[in-house]
JSON list of C-alpha atoms in Angstrom, two decimals:
[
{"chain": "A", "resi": 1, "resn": "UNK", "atom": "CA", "xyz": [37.14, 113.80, -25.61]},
{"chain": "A", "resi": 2, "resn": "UNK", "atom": "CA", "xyz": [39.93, 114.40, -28.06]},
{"chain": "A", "resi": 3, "resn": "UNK", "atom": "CA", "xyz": [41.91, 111.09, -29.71]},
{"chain": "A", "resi": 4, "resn": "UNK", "atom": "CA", "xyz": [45.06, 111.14, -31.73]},
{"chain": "A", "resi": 5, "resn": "UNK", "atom": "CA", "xyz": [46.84, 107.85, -33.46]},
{"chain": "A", "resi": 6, "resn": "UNK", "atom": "CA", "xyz": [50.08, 107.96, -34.08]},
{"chain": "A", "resi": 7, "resn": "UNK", "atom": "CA", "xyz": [51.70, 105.14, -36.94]},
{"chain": "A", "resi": 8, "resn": "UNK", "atom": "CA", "xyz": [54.87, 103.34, -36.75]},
{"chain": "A", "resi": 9, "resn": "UNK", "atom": "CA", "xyz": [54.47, 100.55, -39.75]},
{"chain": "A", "resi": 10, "resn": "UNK", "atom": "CA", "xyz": [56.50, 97.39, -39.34]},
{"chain": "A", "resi": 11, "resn": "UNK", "atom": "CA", "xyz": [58.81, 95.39, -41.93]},
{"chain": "A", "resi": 12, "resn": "UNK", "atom": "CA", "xyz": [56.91, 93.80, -44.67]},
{"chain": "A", "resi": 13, "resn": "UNK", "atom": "CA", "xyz": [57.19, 90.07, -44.66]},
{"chain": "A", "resi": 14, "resn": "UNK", "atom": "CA", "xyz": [58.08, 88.76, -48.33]},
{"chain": "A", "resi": 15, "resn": "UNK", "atom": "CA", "xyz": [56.54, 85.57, -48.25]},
{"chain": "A", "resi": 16, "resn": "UNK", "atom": "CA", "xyz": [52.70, 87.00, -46.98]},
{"chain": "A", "resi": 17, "resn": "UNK", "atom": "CA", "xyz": [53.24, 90.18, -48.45]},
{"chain": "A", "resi": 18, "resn": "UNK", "atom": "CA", "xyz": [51.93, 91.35, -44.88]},
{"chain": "A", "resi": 19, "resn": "UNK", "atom": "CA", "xyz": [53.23, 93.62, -42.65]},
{"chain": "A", "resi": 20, "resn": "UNK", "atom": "CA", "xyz": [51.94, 95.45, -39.24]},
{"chain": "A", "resi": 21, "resn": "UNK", "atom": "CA", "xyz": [51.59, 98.13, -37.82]},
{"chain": "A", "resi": 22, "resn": "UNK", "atom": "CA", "xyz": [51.79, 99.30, -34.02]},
{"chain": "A", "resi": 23, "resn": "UNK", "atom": "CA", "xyz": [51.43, 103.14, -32.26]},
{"chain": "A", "resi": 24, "resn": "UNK", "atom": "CA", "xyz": [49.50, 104.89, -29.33]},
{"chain": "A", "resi": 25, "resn": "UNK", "atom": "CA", "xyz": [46.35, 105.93, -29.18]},
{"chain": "A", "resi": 26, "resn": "UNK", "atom": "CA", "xyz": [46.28, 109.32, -27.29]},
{"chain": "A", "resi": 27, "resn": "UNK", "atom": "CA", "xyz": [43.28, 110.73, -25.65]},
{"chain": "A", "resi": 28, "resn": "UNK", "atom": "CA", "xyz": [42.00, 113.83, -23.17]},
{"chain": "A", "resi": 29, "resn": "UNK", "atom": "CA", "xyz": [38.99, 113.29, -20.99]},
{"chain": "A", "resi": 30, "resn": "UNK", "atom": "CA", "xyz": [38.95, 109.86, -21.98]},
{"chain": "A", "resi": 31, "resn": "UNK", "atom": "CA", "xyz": [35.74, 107.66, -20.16]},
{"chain": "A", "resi": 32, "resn": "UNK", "atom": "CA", "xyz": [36.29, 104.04, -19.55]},
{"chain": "A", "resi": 33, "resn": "UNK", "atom": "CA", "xyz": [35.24, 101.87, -22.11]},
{"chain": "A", "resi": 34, "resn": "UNK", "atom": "CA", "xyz": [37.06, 99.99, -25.49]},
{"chain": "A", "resi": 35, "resn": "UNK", "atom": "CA", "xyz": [37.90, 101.71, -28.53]},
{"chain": "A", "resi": 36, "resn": "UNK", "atom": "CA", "xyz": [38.09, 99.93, -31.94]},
{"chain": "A", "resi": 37, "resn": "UNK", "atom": "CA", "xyz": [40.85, 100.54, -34.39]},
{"chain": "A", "resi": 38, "resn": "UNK", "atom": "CA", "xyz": [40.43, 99.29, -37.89]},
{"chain": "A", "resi": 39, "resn": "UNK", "atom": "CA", "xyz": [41.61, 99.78, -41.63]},
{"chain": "A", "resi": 40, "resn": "UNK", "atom": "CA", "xyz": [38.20, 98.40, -42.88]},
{"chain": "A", "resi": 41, "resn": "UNK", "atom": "CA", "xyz": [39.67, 94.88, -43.02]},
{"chain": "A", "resi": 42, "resn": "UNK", "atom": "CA", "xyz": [41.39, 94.32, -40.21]},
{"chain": "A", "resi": 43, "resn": "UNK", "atom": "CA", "xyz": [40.55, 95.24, -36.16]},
{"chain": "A", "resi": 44, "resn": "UNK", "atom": "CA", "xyz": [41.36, 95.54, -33.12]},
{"chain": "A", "resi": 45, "resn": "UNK", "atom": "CA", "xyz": [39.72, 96.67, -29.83]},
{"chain": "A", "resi": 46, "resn": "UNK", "atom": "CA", "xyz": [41.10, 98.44, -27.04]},
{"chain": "A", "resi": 47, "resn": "UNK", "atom": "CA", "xyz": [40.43, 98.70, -23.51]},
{"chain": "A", "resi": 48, "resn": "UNK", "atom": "CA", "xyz": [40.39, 102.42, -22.45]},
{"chain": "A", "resi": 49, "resn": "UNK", "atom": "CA", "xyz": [40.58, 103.46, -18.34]},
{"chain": "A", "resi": 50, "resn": "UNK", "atom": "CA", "xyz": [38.59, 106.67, -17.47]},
{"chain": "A", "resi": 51, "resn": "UNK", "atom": "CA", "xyz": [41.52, 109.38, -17.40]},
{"chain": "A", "resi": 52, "resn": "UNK", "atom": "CA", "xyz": [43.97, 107.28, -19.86]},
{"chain": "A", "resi": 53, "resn": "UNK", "atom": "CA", "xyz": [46.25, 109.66, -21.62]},
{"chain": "A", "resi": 54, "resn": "UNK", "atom": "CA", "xyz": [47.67, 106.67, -23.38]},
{"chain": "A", "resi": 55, "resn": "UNK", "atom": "CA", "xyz": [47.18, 103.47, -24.98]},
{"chain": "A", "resi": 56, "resn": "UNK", "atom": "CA", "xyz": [49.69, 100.88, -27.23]},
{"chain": "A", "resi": 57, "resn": "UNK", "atom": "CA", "xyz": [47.86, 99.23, -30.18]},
{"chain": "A", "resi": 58, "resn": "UNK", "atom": "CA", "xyz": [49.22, 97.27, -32.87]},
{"chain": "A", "resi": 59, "resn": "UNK", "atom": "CA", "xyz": [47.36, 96.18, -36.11]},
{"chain": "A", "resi": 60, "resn": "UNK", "atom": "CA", "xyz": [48.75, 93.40, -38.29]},
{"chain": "A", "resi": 61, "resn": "UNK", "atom": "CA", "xyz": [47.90, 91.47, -41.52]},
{"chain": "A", "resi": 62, "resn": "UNK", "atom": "CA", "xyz": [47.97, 94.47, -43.65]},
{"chain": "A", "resi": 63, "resn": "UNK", "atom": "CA", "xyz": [48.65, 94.01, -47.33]},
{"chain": "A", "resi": 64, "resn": "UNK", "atom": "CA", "xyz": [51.61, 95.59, -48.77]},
{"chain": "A", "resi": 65, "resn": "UNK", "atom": "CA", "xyz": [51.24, 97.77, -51.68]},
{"chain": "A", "resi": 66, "resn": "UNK", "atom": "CA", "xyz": [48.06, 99.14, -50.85]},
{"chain": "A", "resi": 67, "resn": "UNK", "atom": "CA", "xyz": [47.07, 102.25, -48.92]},
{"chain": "A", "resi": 68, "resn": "UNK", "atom": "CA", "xyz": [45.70, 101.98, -45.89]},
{"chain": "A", "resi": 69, "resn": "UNK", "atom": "CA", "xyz": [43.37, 104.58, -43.38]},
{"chain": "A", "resi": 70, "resn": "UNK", "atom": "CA", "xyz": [43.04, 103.87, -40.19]},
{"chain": "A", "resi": 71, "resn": "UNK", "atom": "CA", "xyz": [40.53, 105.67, -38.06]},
{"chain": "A", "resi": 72, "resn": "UNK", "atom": "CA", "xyz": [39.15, 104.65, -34.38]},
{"chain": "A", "resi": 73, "resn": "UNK", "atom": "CA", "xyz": [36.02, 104.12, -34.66]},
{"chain": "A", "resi": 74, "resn": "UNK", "atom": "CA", "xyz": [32.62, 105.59, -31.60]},
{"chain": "A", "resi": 75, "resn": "UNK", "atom": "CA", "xyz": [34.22, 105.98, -28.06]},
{"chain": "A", "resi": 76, "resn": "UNK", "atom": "CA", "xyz": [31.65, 104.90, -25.80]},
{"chain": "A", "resi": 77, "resn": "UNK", "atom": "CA", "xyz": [29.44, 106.33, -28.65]},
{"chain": "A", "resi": 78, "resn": "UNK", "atom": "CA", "xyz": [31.83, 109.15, -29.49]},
{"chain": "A", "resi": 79, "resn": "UNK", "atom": "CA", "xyz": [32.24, 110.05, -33.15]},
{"chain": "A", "resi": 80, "resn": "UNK", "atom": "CA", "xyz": [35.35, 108.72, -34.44]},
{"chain": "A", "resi": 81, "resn": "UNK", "atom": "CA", "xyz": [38.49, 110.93, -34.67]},
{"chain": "A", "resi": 82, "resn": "UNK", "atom": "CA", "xyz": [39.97, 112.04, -38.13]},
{"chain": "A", "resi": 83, "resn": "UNK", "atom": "CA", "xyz": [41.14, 109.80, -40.33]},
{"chain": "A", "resi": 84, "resn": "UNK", "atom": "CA", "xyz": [44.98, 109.15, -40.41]},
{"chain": "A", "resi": 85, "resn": "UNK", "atom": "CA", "xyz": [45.97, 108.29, -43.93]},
{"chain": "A", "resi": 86, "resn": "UNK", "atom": "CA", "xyz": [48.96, 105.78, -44.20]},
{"chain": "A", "resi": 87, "resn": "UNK", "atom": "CA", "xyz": [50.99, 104.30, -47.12]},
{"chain": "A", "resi": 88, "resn": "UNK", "atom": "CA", "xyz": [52.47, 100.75, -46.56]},
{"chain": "A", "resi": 89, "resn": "UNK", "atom": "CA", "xyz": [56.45, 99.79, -46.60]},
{"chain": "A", "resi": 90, "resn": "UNK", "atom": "CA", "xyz": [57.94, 99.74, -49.57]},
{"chain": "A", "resi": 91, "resn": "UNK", "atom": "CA", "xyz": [59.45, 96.15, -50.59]}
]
């Protein structure tokens, strides 16, 4: 199975100093089962159908000003994909 993430950050919030972000996880041969995003901090899990090509995430409560790498974690006991480096929204 092959998984790609693709990034789209949101604004930063001023008075948190938090923003979010929110993409698509994109697979091939993908098995049923849940896939877990997370920057170290924060998580979230997924469901994934058998077949998916496709599937909207969004991970919030990030701290601005500080890099970030977000990386799905095992498939159904899959290694995780690469690592997607990201830098946060400027203020």
């Amino acid at each position: 199975m092959n998984v790609a993430l693709s990034v789209t950050p949101g604004l930063c919030q001023s008075a948190t100093n938090q923003y979010s972000i929110s993409g698509m996880l994109s697979l091939t041969n993908a098995v049923a089962g849940t896939a877990t995003l997370t920057d170290g901090v924060n998580t979230t899990t997924l469901s994934v159908s058998a077949g998916a090509t496709s599937v909207p995430y969004s991970l919030s409560g990030l701290i601005s000003g500080t890099g970030h790498t977000r990386s799905p974690s095992a498939i159904r006991g899959r290694p995780p994909a690469p690592l997607i480096p990201h830098r946060p929204p400027v203020q």
